[in-house]
Tab-separated table of C-alpha atoms in Angstrom:
chain	number	residue	atom	x	y	z
A	16	MET	CA	0.000	0.000	0.000
A	17	SER	CA	1.475	3.338	-1.036
A	18	GLU	CA	1.508	6.337	1.254
A	19	THR	CA	-1.071	8.159	-0.832
A	20	ASP	CA	-3.364	5.108	-0.654
A	21	ALA	CA	-3.088	5.125	3.110
A	22	ALA	CA	-3.736	8.862	3.278
A	23	ASP	CA	-6.779	8.451	1.019
A	24	LEU	CA	-8.135	5.701	3.237
A	25	VAL	CA	-7.717	7.814	6.358
A	26	THR	CA	-9.448	10.762	4.688
A	27	GLY	CA	-12.191	8.423	3.497
A	28	VAL	CA	-12.770	6.965	6.953
A	29	LEU	CA	-12.890	10.406	8.563
A	30	ASP	CA	-15.285	11.590	5.841
A	31	GLY	CA	-17.669	8.710	6.516
A	32	ASP	CA	-17.001	6.723	3.323
A	33	HIS	CA	-18.216	3.160	3.932
A	34	ARG	CA	-15.990	1.611	1.315
A	35	ALA	CA	-12.896	3.246	2.839
A	36	LEU	CA	-13.894	1.942	6.275
A	37	ALA	CA	-14.438	-1.573	4.929
A	38	ARG	CA	-11.106	-1.494	3.108
A	39	THR	CA	-9.296	-0.160	6.169
A	40	ILE	CA	-10.611	-3.023	8.308
A	41	THR	CA	-9.480	-5.509	5.643
A	42	LYS	CA	-5.936	-4.067	5.697
A	43	ILE	CA	-5.972	-4.280	9.482
A	44	GLU	CA	-7.259	-7.860	9.421
A	45	ASN	CA	-4.679	-8.967	6.874
A	46	ARG	CA	-1.950	-7.112	8.772
A	47	GLU	CA	-0.958	-5.698	5.390
A	48	PRO	CA	2.154	-3.569	5.108
A	49	GLY	CA	1.205	-0.046	6.084
A	50	HIS	CA	-1.689	-1.023	8.322
A	51	ARG	CA	0.191	0.340	11.322
A	52	ASP	CA	0.414	3.791	9.777
A	53	LEU	CA	-3.305	3.631	9.124
A	54	VAL	CA	-4.131	2.818	12.734
A	55	SER	CA	-1.642	5.427	13.964
A	56	ALA	CA	-3.273	8.114	11.840
A	57	LEU	CA	-6.754	7.165	13.024
A	58	HIS	CA	-5.903	7.002	16.717
A	59	ALA	CA	-6.045	10.778	17.235
A	60	HIS	CA	-9.665	10.769	16.057
A	61	THR	CA	-10.912	8.175	18.519
A	62	GLY	CA	-12.204	8.165	22.059
A	63	ASP	CA	-15.864	9.035	21.522
A	64	ALA	CA	-17.400	5.598	21.028
A	65	GLU	CA	-18.716	3.387	23.798
A	66	VAL	CA	-17.637	-0.202	23.293
A	67	ILE	CA	-19.850	-3.077	24.403
A	68	GLY	CA	-18.605	-6.664	24.372
A	69	VAL	CA	-21.164	-9.459	24.083
A	70	THR	CA	-20.142	-13.022	24.748
A	71	GLY	CA	-21.673	-16.372	25.651
A	72	SER	CA	-21.801	-19.929	24.458
A	73	PRO	CA	-22.921	-20.811	20.912
A	74	GLY	CA	-26.680	-20.741	20.533
A	75	ALA	CA	-27.255	-18.399	23.478
A	76	GLY	CA	-28.763	-15.851	21.110
A	77	LYS	CA	-25.917	-13.323	20.919
A	78	SER	CA	-26.441	-12.318	17.292
A	79	THR	CA	-30.169	-11.902	17.652
A	80	LEU	CA	-29.693	-9.781	20.751
A	81	VAL	CA	-26.983	-7.675	19.084
A	82	ASP	CA	-29.308	-7.128	16.125
A	83	LYS	CA	-32.075	-5.853	18.410
A	84	LEU	CA	-29.617	-3.797	20.427
A	85	ALA	CA	-28.356	-2.117	17.263
A	86	SER	CA	-31.844	-1.316	16.069
A	87	ARG	CA	-32.843	0.227	19.451
A	88	TYR	CA	-29.712	2.357	19.379
A	89	ARG	CA	-30.672	3.484	15.885
A	90	ASP	CA	-34.160	4.392	17.179
A	91	ARG	CA	-32.390	6.664	19.660
A	92	GLY	CA	-30.504	8.345	16.849
A	93	LEU	CA	-27.157	6.690	17.496
A	94	THR	CA	-24.935	5.100	14.870
A	95	VAL	CA	-23.643	1.597	15.470
A	96	GLY	CA	-20.698	-0.552	14.479
A	97	VAL	CA	-20.753	-4.296	15.042
A	98	ILE	CA	-17.797	-6.665	14.906
A	99	ALA	CA	-18.809	-10.322	15.043
A	100	VAL	CA	-15.987	-12.762	15.645
A	101	ASP	CA	-16.344	-16.417	14.665
A	102	PRO	CA	-13.807	-19.215	14.964
A	103	SER	CA	-11.824	-20.426	11.989
A	104	SER	CA	-11.053	-24.018	11.078
A	105	PRO	CA	-7.810	-25.300	12.572
A	106	TYR	CA	-7.438	-27.509	9.489
A	107	SER	CA	-8.129	-25.365	6.452
A	108	GLY	CA	-7.961	-21.935	8.085
A	109	GLY	CA	-11.310	-21.269	6.454
A	110	ALA	CA	-14.394	-20.098	8.265
A	111	VAL	CA	-18.114	-19.716	7.862
A	112	LEU	CA	-19.184	-16.435	9.382
A	113	GLY	CA	-22.895	-16.762	9.897
A	114	ASP	CA	-23.866	-14.036	12.332
A	115	ARG	CA	-24.890	-11.643	9.628
A	116	ILE	CA	-27.983	-13.748	8.999
A	117	ARG	CA	-29.534	-12.480	12.226
A	118	MET	CA	-29.081	-8.807	11.395
A	119	ALA	CA	-32.584	-8.629	9.940
A	120	SER	CA	-33.719	-5.545	11.886
A	121	ASN	CA	-31.052	-3.359	10.345
A	122	VAL	CA	-31.486	-4.281	6.720
A	123	GLY	CA	-30.564	-1.554	4.293
A	124	ASP	CA	-29.437	0.744	7.123
A	125	MET	CA	-25.845	1.605	6.311
A	126	ASP	CA	-25.559	3.401	9.654
A	127	VAL	CA	-25.260	-0.026	11.201
A	128	PHE	CA	-21.865	-1.152	9.979
A	129	PHE	CA	-21.642	-4.888	10.537
A	130	ARG	CA	-18.360	-6.659	9.993
A	131	SER	CA	-17.581	-10.363	10.382
A	132	MET	CA	-14.115	-11.387	11.505
A	133	SER	CA	-12.555	-14.772	11.922
A	134	ALA	CA	-10.000	-15.830	14.474
A	135	ARG	CA	-7.566	-16.879	11.724
A	136	GLY	CA	-5.845	-19.083	14.231
A	137	GLN	CA	-3.356	-16.461	15.423
A	138	LEU	CA	-2.851	-16.479	19.137
A	139	GLY	CA	-3.252	-12.965	20.430
A	140	GLY	CA	-3.462	-11.612	16.897
A	141	LEU	CA	-7.211	-11.552	17.017
A	142	SER	CA	-7.432	-9.134	19.909
A	143	THR	CA	-4.937	-6.808	18.220
A	144	ALA	CA	-6.901	-6.903	14.967
A	145	THR	CA	-10.208	-6.410	16.764
A	146	GLY	CA	-8.796	-3.510	18.779
A	147	ASP	CA	-7.568	-1.879	15.571
A	148	ALA	CA	-10.941	-2.429	13.894
A	149	ILE	CA	-12.594	-0.724	16.885
A	150	THR	CA	-10.192	2.193	16.336
A	151	ALA	CA	-11.345	2.433	12.711
A	152	LEU	CA	-15.042	2.351	13.631
A	153	ASP	CA	-14.479	4.897	16.411
A	154	ALA	CA	-12.619	7.266	14.083
A	155	PHE	CA	-15.389	6.789	11.504
A	156	GLY	CA	-17.718	8.281	14.114
A	157	LYS	CA	-19.753	5.355	15.387
A	158	ASP	CA	-21.447	6.174	18.707
A	159	ARG	CA	-21.717	2.582	19.891
A	160	ILE	CA	-19.507	-0.354	18.920
A	161	VAL	CA	-20.606	-3.865	19.762
A	162	VAL	CA	-18.076	-6.689	19.686
A	163	GLU	CA	-19.678	-10.103	19.619
A	164	THR	CA	-17.737	-13.303	20.190
A	165	VAL	CA	-18.190	-16.857	21.358
A	166	GLY	CA	-16.690	-17.044	24.820
A	167	ALA	CA	-14.797	-20.244	24.261
A	168	GLY	CA	-11.126	-19.594	24.905
A	169	GLN	CA	-8.497	-17.144	26.017
A	170	ASN	CA	-8.477	-15.463	22.631
A	171	GLU	CA	-12.140	-14.618	22.921
A	172	VAL	CA	-11.815	-13.452	26.508
A	173	ASP	CA	-9.057	-11.078	25.383
A	174	VAL	CA	-11.276	-9.717	22.644
A	175	VAL	CA	-14.100	-8.971	24.988
A	176	ARG	CA	-11.713	-7.193	27.350
A	177	THR	CA	-11.326	-4.467	24.740
A	178	ALA	CA	-14.873	-3.419	25.691
A	179	ASP	CA	-15.983	-0.831	28.236
A	180	THR	CA	-18.910	-2.992	29.263
A	181	VAL	CA	-18.869	-6.774	29.058
A	182	VAL	CA	-22.241	-8.470	28.637
A	183	VAL	CA	-22.340	-12.234	29.204
A	184	LEU	CA	-25.295	-14.159	27.818
A	185	VAL	CA	-26.457	-17.195	29.719
A	186	GLN	CA	-28.931	-19.692	28.359
A	187	PRO	CA	-31.543	-21.260	30.589
A	188	GLY	CA	-30.700	-24.880	31.211
A	189	SER	CA	-27.007	-24.391	30.450
A	190	GLY	CA	-26.004	-26.432	33.475
A	191	ASP	CA	-26.380	-26.606	37.220
A	192	ASP	CA	-25.140	-24.131	39.794
A	193	VAL	CA	-21.712	-25.745	39.845
A	194	GLN	CA	-21.220	-24.642	36.225
A	195	MET	CA	-21.564	-21.095	37.498
A	196	LEU	CA	-18.735	-21.629	39.954
A	197	LYS	CA	-16.294	-22.705	37.291
A	198	ALA	CA	-13.691	-20.268	36.106
A	199	GLY	CA	-14.239	-18.595	32.767
A	200	ILE	CA	-16.454	-16.077	31.100
A	201	LEU	CA	-18.784	-15.648	34.073
A	202	GLU	CA	-15.971	-13.918	35.920
A	203	ILE	CA	-15.574	-11.179	33.353
A	204	GLY	CA	-19.191	-10.029	33.060
A	205	ASP	CA	-20.319	-6.536	34.074
A	206	LEU	CA	-23.845	-7.466	33.077
A	207	PHE	CA	-25.496	-10.826	32.706
A	208	VAL	CA	-28.318	-11.522	30.333
A	209	VAL	CA	-30.521	-14.534	30.734
A	210	ASN	CA	-31.775	-14.712	27.182
A	211	LYS	CA	-34.714	-16.888	26.131
A	212	ALA	CA	-36.229	-15.900	29.468
A	213	ASP	CA	-39.521	-17.417	28.317
A	214	MET	CA	-38.001	-20.901	28.402
A	215	ASP	CA	-38.454	-23.441	31.160
A	216	GLY	CA	-35.716	-23.171	33.705
A	217	ALA	CA	-35.094	-19.451	33.193
A	218	ARG	CA	-35.996	-18.685	36.810
A	219	THR	CA	-33.551	-21.282	38.088
A	220	THR	CA	-30.789	-19.856	35.903
A	221	VAL	CA	-31.482	-16.338	37.203
A	222	SER	CA	-31.350	-17.471	40.824
A	223	ASP	CA	-28.209	-19.550	40.222
A	224	LEU	CA	-26.608	-16.455	38.714
A	225	GLN	CA	-27.741	-14.287	41.622
A	226	GLU	CA	-26.184	-16.732	44.027
A	227	MET	CA	-22.927	-16.785	42.106
A	228	LEU	CA	-22.747	-12.997	41.930
A	229	HIS	CA	-23.565	-12.740	45.625
A	230	MET	CA	-20.628	-14.997	46.431
A	231	ARG	CA	-18.453	-12.908	44.163
A	232	ASP	CA	-19.424	-9.794	46.153
A	233	GLY	CA	-18.754	-11.529	49.433
A	234	THR	CA	-15.218	-12.367	48.433
A	235	THR	CA	-14.140	-8.925	47.267
A	236	ALA	CA	-12.884	-7.902	50.724
A	237	VAL	CA	-10.794	-11.067	51.087
A	238	ASP	CA	-9.794	-10.749	47.486
A	239	ALA	CA	-8.339	-7.225	47.784
A	240	GLY	CA	-4.852	-8.633	47.309
A	241	HIS	CA	-5.813	-9.632	43.829
A	242	HIS	CA	-6.251	-6.019	42.803
A	243	GLY	CA	-3.298	-4.907	44.846
A	244	ALA	CA	-0.956	-7.460	43.386
A	245	GLY	CA	1.735	-5.899	41.278
A	246	THR	CA	1.030	-2.340	42.414
A	247	ALA	CA	2.643	-0.524	45.300
A	248	VAL	CA	0.847	-0.879	48.605
A	249	GLY	CA	-0.895	2.288	49.730
A	250	ASP	CA	-1.328	4.097	46.437
A	251	ASP	CA	-3.512	1.507	44.761
A	252	PRO	CA	-6.522	3.436	43.493
A	253	ALA	CA	-8.563	0.232	43.255
A	254	ALA	CA	-8.324	-0.341	46.984
A	255	ASP	CA	-10.422	2.597	48.213
A	256	ASP	CA	-12.722	1.972	45.304
A	257	GLU	CA	-14.060	-1.312	46.658
A	258	ALA	CA	-16.871	0.447	48.524
A	259	ASP	CA	-18.538	1.791	45.415
A	260	ALA	CA	-17.625	-1.160	43.213
A	261	TRP	CA	-20.037	-2.070	40.448
A	262	ASP	CA	-22.634	-4.691	41.288
A	263	PRO	CA	-23.063	-6.875	38.227
A	264	ARG	CA	-26.673	-6.854	37.174
A	265	ILE	CA	-28.894	-9.543	35.669
A	266	VAL	CA	-31.242	-8.667	32.826
A	267	GLU	CA	-33.821	-11.023	31.353
A	268	THR	CA	-34.479	-10.860	27.632
A	269	VAL	CA	-36.303	-12.637	24.856
A	270	ALA	CA	-34.145	-11.387	22.000
A	271	THR	CA	-36.289	-12.869	19.227
A	272	GLU	CA	-39.155	-10.634	20.373
A	273	GLY	CA	-37.058	-7.707	21.520
A	274	THR	CA	-38.302	-8.091	25.110
A	275	GLY	CA	-35.967	-6.679	27.732
A	276	VAL	CA	-33.663	-4.963	25.240
A	277	ASP	CA	-34.470	-1.500	26.633
A	278	ASP	CA	-33.678	-2.783	30.140
A	279	LEU	CA	-30.351	-4.001	28.828
A	280	ILE	CA	-29.588	-0.602	27.274
A	281	ASP	CA	-30.461	1.089	30.588
A	282	ALA	CA	-28.132	-1.299	32.415
A	283	ILE	CA	-25.327	-0.645	29.913
A	284	ASP	CA	-25.835	3.113	30.318
A	285	ASP	CA	-25.771	2.762	34.120
A	286	HIS	CA	-22.572	0.759	33.931
A	287	TYR	CA	-20.981	3.326	31.652
A	288	ASP	CA	-21.991	6.130	34.031
A	289	HIS	CA	-20.489	4.155	36.873
A	290	LEU	CA	-17.261	3.724	34.910
A	291	ARG	CA	-17.070	7.428	34.219
A	292	MET	CA	-17.933	8.599	37.748
A	293	SER	CA	-15.593	6.181	39.491
A	294	GLY	CA	-12.648	6.908	37.225
A	295	GLU	CA	-12.692	3.272	36.175
A	296	LEU	CA	-13.236	4.209	32.529
A	297	ASP	CA	-9.924	6.006	32.553
A	298	ARG	CA	-8.233	3.135	34.366
A	299	ARG	CA	-9.605	0.533	31.968
A	300	GLU	CA	-8.407	2.571	29.025
A	301	ARG	CA	-4.943	2.800	30.574
A	302	THR	CA	-4.868	-0.952	31.182
A	303	ARG	CA	-5.990	-1.547	27.637
A	304	TYR	CA	-3.293	0.630	26.138
A	305	ALA	CA	-0.672	-0.881	28.412
A	306	GLU	CA	-1.673	-4.361	27.259
A	307	GLU	CA	-1.713	-3.262	23.655
A	308	ILE	CA	1.765	-1.770	23.844
A	309	ARG	CA	3.047	-4.932	25.504
A	310	ARG	CA	1.333	-7.118	22.939
A	311	LEU	CA	2.829	-5.166	20.047
A	312	LEU	CA	6.254	-5.287	21.631
A	313	ARG	CA	5.967	-9.014	22.144
A	314	SER	CA	4.896	-9.724	18.596
A	315	ASP	CA	7.580	-7.437	17.167
A	316	ALA	CA	10.164	-9.116	19.353
A	317	VAL	CA	8.964	-12.507	18.170
A	318	ASP	CA	9.417	-11.421	14.544
A	319	LEU	CA	12.898	-10.202	15.358
A	320	LEU	CA	13.729	-13.515	17.002
A	321	GLU	CA	12.354	-15.491	14.063
A	322	ASP	CA	14.841	-13.673	11.829
A	323	GLU	CA	17.551	-14.488	14.321
A	324	LEU	CA	16.498	-18.153	14.303
A	325	ASP	CA	16.790	-18.213	10.523
A	326	ARG	CA	20.345	-16.941	10.880
A	327	TYR	CA	21.057	-20.017	12.981
A	328	GLY	CA	19.762	-22.220	10.192
A	329	GLY	CA	16.185	-22.379	11.381
A	330	ILE	CA	14.470	-23.976	14.340
A	331	ASP	CA	14.814	-27.507	12.938
A	332	ALA	CA	18.602	-27.482	13.070
A	333	LEU	CA	18.504	-26.329	16.681
A	334	VAL	CA	15.938	-28.960	17.578
A	335	ASP	CA	18.182	-31.624	16.044
A	336	GLU	CA	20.982	-30.623	18.394
A	337	VAL	CA	18.685	-30.675	21.405
A	338	GLN	CA	17.211	-34.022	20.428
A	339	ALA	CA	20.718	-35.499	20.030
A	340	ARG	CA	21.421	-34.296	23.559
A	341	GLU	CA	24.263	-32.121	22.270
A	342	THR	CA	22.679	-29.114	23.881
A	343	ASP	CA	19.464	-28.173	25.688
A	344	PRO	CA	16.630	-25.674	25.094
A	345	TYR	CA	17.897	-23.198	27.716
A	346	THR	CA	21.366	-23.032	26.193
A	347	VAL	CA	19.900	-22.599	22.728
A	348	ALA	CA	17.683	-19.757	23.915
A	349	ASP	CA	20.666	-18.036	25.521
A	350	ARG	CA	22.780	-18.471	22.407
A	351	VAL	CA	20.131	-16.968	20.114
A	352	LEU	CA	19.261	-14.136	22.449
A	353	ASP	CA	22.723	-13.110	23.647
A	354	PRO	CA	23.721	-10.996	20.638
A	355	LEU	CA	20.391	-9.151	20.842
A	356	ALA	CA	20.805	-8.547	24.549
A	357	ASP	CA	24.334	-7.248	23.972
A	358	CYS	CA	23.136	-4.921	21.282
A	359	VAL	CA	20.351	-3.508	23.423
A	360	GLU	CA	22.805	-3.076	26.293
A	361	ARG	CA	25.210	-1.093	24.125
A	362	ARG	CA	22.519	1.103	22.592
A	363	ARG	CA	21.181	1.997	26.008
A	364	ASP	CA	24.398	3.738	27.063
B	20	MET	CA	3.024	-13.648	7.982
B	21	SER	CA	-0.418	-13.701	6.473
B	22	ALA	CA	0.268	-10.459	4.648
B	23	GLY	CA	1.610	-11.943	1.413
B	24	GLN	CA	-0.690	-11.500	-1.550
B	25	GLU	CA	-0.311	-15.193	-2.377
B	26	GLN	CA	-1.313	-16.238	1.126
B	27	ARG	CA	-4.098	-13.712	1.490
B	28	THR	CA	-7.309	-15.129	2.917
B	29	ILE	CA	-10.024	-15.000	0.276
B	30	ARG	CA	-13.248	-13.542	1.622
B	31	CYS	CA	-16.463	-14.598	-0.010
B	32	LEU	CA	-20.126	-13.726	0.435
B	33	VAL	CA	-22.469	-16.582	-0.455
B	34	ALA	CA	-25.800	-14.916	-1.068
B	35	LYS	CA	-29.340	-16.097	-1.564
B	36	VAL	CA	-31.327	-13.384	-3.249
B	37	GLY	CA	-35.057	-13.240	-3.913
B	38	LEU	CA	-37.851	-15.581	-3.056
B	39	ASP	CA	-36.535	-19.079	-3.626
B	40	GLY	CA	-36.461	-21.044	-0.422
B	41	HIS	CA	-33.868	-23.689	-1.176
B	42	ASP	CA	-30.403	-23.154	0.189
B	43	ARG	CA	-28.941	-26.637	0.333
B	44	GLY	CA	-26.690	-25.749	-2.588
B	45	ALA	CA	-25.585	-22.532	-0.888
B	46	HIS	CA	-24.725	-24.495	2.264
B	47	VAL	CA	-22.731	-27.034	0.281
B	48	ILE	CA	-20.711	-24.368	-1.527
B	49	ALA	CA	-20.191	-22.411	1.715
B	50	ARG	CA	-18.710	-25.482	3.310
B	51	ALA	CA	-16.563	-26.333	0.290
B	52	PHE	CA	-15.191	-22.773	0.295
B	53	ARG	CA	-14.502	-23.023	4.025
B	54	ASP	CA	-12.626	-26.278	3.500
B	55	ALA	CA	-10.633	-24.583	0.734
B	56	GLY	CA	-9.479	-22.051	3.331
B	57	PHE	CA	-11.794	-19.182	2.356
B	58	GLU	CA	-13.662	-17.027	4.814
B	59	VAL	CA	-17.288	-17.375	3.920
B	60	ILE	CA	-20.038	-15.049	4.988
B	61	TYR	CA	-23.448	-16.541	4.409
B	62	SER	CA	-26.341	-14.154	3.881
B	63	GLY	CA	-29.255	-16.417	4.772
B	64	LEU	CA	-32.421	-16.814	2.695
B	65	HIS	CA	-34.731	-14.271	1.057
B	66	ARG	CA	-32.386	-11.322	0.730
B	67	ALA	CA	-33.167	-8.209	-1.247
B	68	PRO	CA	-30.501	-6.957	-3.688
B	69	GLU	CA	-29.741	-3.940	-1.485
B	70	GLU	CA	-29.085	-6.225	1.500
B	71	ILE	CA	-26.590	-8.179	-0.562
B	72	VAL	CA	-24.898	-4.956	-1.630
B	73	GLN	CA	-24.735	-3.711	1.976
B	74	ALA	CA	-23.158	-6.974	3.106
B	75	ALA	CA	-20.663	-7.127	0.215
B	76	VAL	CA	-19.545	-3.521	0.804
B	77	GLN	CA	-19.236	-3.739	4.589
B	78	GLU	CA	-17.550	-7.131	4.584
B	79	ASP	CA	-15.218	-6.028	1.750
B	80	VAL	CA	-15.417	-9.439	0.112
B	81	ASP	CA	-13.243	-10.508	-2.818
B	82	VAL	CA	-15.922	-12.761	-4.191
B	83	LEU	CA	-19.695	-12.499	-4.298
B	84	GLY	CA	-21.347	-15.819	-5.095
B	85	ILE	CA	-25.061	-15.519	-5.784
B	86	SER	CA	-27.110	-18.687	-5.645
B	87	ILE	CA	-30.411	-18.428	-7.441
B	88	LEU	CA	-32.909	-21.080	-8.463
B	89	SER	CA	-36.099	-19.099	-8.867
B	90	GLY	CA	-35.545	-17.841	-12.406
B	91	ALA	CA	-35.542	-14.212	-11.293
B	92	HIS	CA	-31.835	-13.764	-12.037
B	93	ASN	CA	-32.381	-11.296	-14.879
B	94	THR	CA	-34.199	-8.904	-12.550
B	95	LEU	CA	-32.218	-9.339	-9.349
B	96	ILE	CA	-28.586	-9.765	-10.333
B	97	PRO	CA	-28.251	-6.555	-12.406
B	98	LYS	CA	-29.648	-4.682	-9.379
B	99	VAL	CA	-26.912	-6.146	-7.194
B	100	ILE	CA	-24.252	-5.167	-9.731
B	101	GLU	CA	-25.648	-1.628	-10.004
B	102	GLY	CA	-25.522	-1.355	-6.212
B	103	LEU	CA	-21.899	-2.497	-6.094
B	104	LYS	CA	-21.011	0.121	-8.706
B	105	GLU	CA	-22.720	2.796	-6.636
B	106	TYR	CA	-20.338	2.113	-3.761
B	107	GLY	CA	-17.324	1.755	-6.017
B	108	ALA	CA	-17.083	-1.900	-5.083
B	109	PHE	CA	-17.765	-3.561	-8.433
B	110	GLU	CA	-14.263	-3.283	-9.919
B	111	ASP	CA	-12.603	-5.392	-7.268
B	112	THR	CA	-15.369	-7.870	-6.510
B	113	LEU	CA	-15.569	-11.098	-8.487
B	114	VAL	CA	-19.261	-11.817	-9.069
B	115	ILE	CA	-20.197	-15.416	-9.799
B	116	VAL	CA	-23.590	-17.064	-10.045
B	117	GLY	CA	-24.687	-20.569	-9.221
B	118	GLY	CA	-28.026	-22.210	-9.944
B	119	ILE	CA	-30.338	-22.750	-12.823
B	120	VAL	CA	-29.758	-20.225	-15.612
B	121	PRO	CA	-30.675	-20.828	-19.293
B	122	ASP	CA	-27.888	-20.328	-21.863
B	123	ASP	CA	-29.327	-17.128	-23.347
B	124	ASP	CA	-29.569	-15.589	-19.907
B	125	ARG	CA	-25.986	-16.538	-19.159
B	126	ARG	CA	-24.753	-14.350	-21.970
B	127	GLU	CA	-26.882	-11.511	-20.702
B	128	LEU	CA	-25.604	-11.893	-17.130
B	129	LYS	CA	-22.003	-11.968	-18.302
B	130	ALA	CA	-22.595	-8.829	-20.331
B	131	ALA	CA	-23.937	-7.245	-17.142
B	132	GLY	CA	-20.725	-8.041	-15.267
B	133	VAL	CA	-21.023	-11.594	-13.933
B	134	ALA	CA	-17.668	-13.378	-14.296
B	135	GLU	CA	-19.039	-16.910	-14.588
B	136	VAL	CA	-22.194	-18.947	-14.146
B	137	PHE	CA	-21.961	-22.414	-12.627
B	138	GLY	CA	-24.879	-24.687	-13.427
B	139	PRO	CA	-26.072	-27.838	-11.690
B	140	GLY	CA	-23.483	-30.607	-11.589
B	141	THR	CA	-20.441	-28.327	-11.677
B	142	PRO	CA	-17.686	-30.020	-9.659
B	143	MET	CA	-16.869	-28.066	-6.533
B	144	SER	CA	-13.175	-28.070	-7.387
B	145	GLU	CA	-13.895	-26.268	-10.659
B	146	THR	CA	-15.630	-23.395	-8.866
B	147	ILE	CA	-12.864	-23.140	-6.255
B	148	GLU	CA	-10.194	-23.174	-8.953
B	149	PHE	CA	-12.034	-20.462	-10.872
B	150	VAL	CA	-12.206	-18.269	-7.788
B	151	ARG	CA	-8.514	-18.759	-7.014
B	152	GLU	CA	-7.536	-17.820	-10.561
B	153	HIS	CA	-9.830	-14.846	-10.973
B	154	VAL	CA	-9.917	-13.275	-7.535
B	155	PRO	CA	-9.115	-9.600	-8.110
B	156	ASP	CA	-5.671	-8.314	-7.186
B	157	ARG	CA	-5.892	-5.593	-4.621
């Protein structure tokens, strides 16, 4: 991509050109040369969108709910961007991205920009790409950005962490109360939606959730060390914040009929207000940028090391030596890294 | 790593347009494309031309595959192509059609901008090969 192409794309995105936005997201997704400059140029124009992450197991009704959410936002005069993430095949790398089918309420409304993304099998790469796509949608001027993903693995959890508000969908009958105790997506929710609330067992699911959230509250005092860990004792802003911590809320919806969607929007708004008032919004943004910087550094460092590995004749040659017991993984790592460490050391002075 | 033009993931919209209610063929081709390593976005049944255009533009697909069995191709497909042109998306989108299309209509569709029409019984590999060879350079 030439510099003028990139400049044209940035101008296009800022001017509200849909094709330029779509093309920008493609460049970001493909990690094409020059995509970094694009994201850099767009960054200054961001910060106005509210980002909502929606996650839950397959079949919980995420897409249908997101569709209704988008259309209610449109009724309120807001513009919406949606990023729907689906897994890709570990075998072919291909994917079928089927969430668009449920976007029936927003047909023909270009002010709902819906984009499907696949995981493309890159560990950590997905959250970077999604974060960059959010940047593009934000710079484009979207008021609300919804990121929808199946909450199956670490990758997906990372994606949803890019959101200001995390909504976890729970299906009635998705297991007993012990399922709720297990580690995973239930821990990351700011809001919980029991969708298909007209189904048998919805009441039980709501009360199981209430019980789980109650226990989560009860442990916050004991758990203070968790927040404090890694930060200096005494000046941890999270510590004196425990008193007015956010109480996760449960909302019941029937997404197919649009029931409860307004309640969900109210709850999202309340959570966002809470984030703003408590200073948590600022903190989350800082955490997000810190993670992003670290992630970029890590992936750049990995690329650098791959080049270095090639200089040593590739990983296979090194593995041969280790397998023949001529050397061991630690020694190999030291050998490859030493010149780099030396170089960094010298440049620092 | 995935940035090379050769290695680029091909994105494809498999679209059902109009009133016909049979999408077994669309499912089969969606899966074959997936297994070939493409990213496939499936539109679902009963889509209007403008919905297909909206999806193709937003998803920035390389390939738009329209499956149509109802016989309404002469009315619907040109509308889709017009829509793509409106958004400046026609030049770099490969439009292919699958389904039942009489020979005379094929010529007409190709004149309108369809790259190829694949009738019943076309081997899956032929369609995939065609897409790989004709996917627009970007």
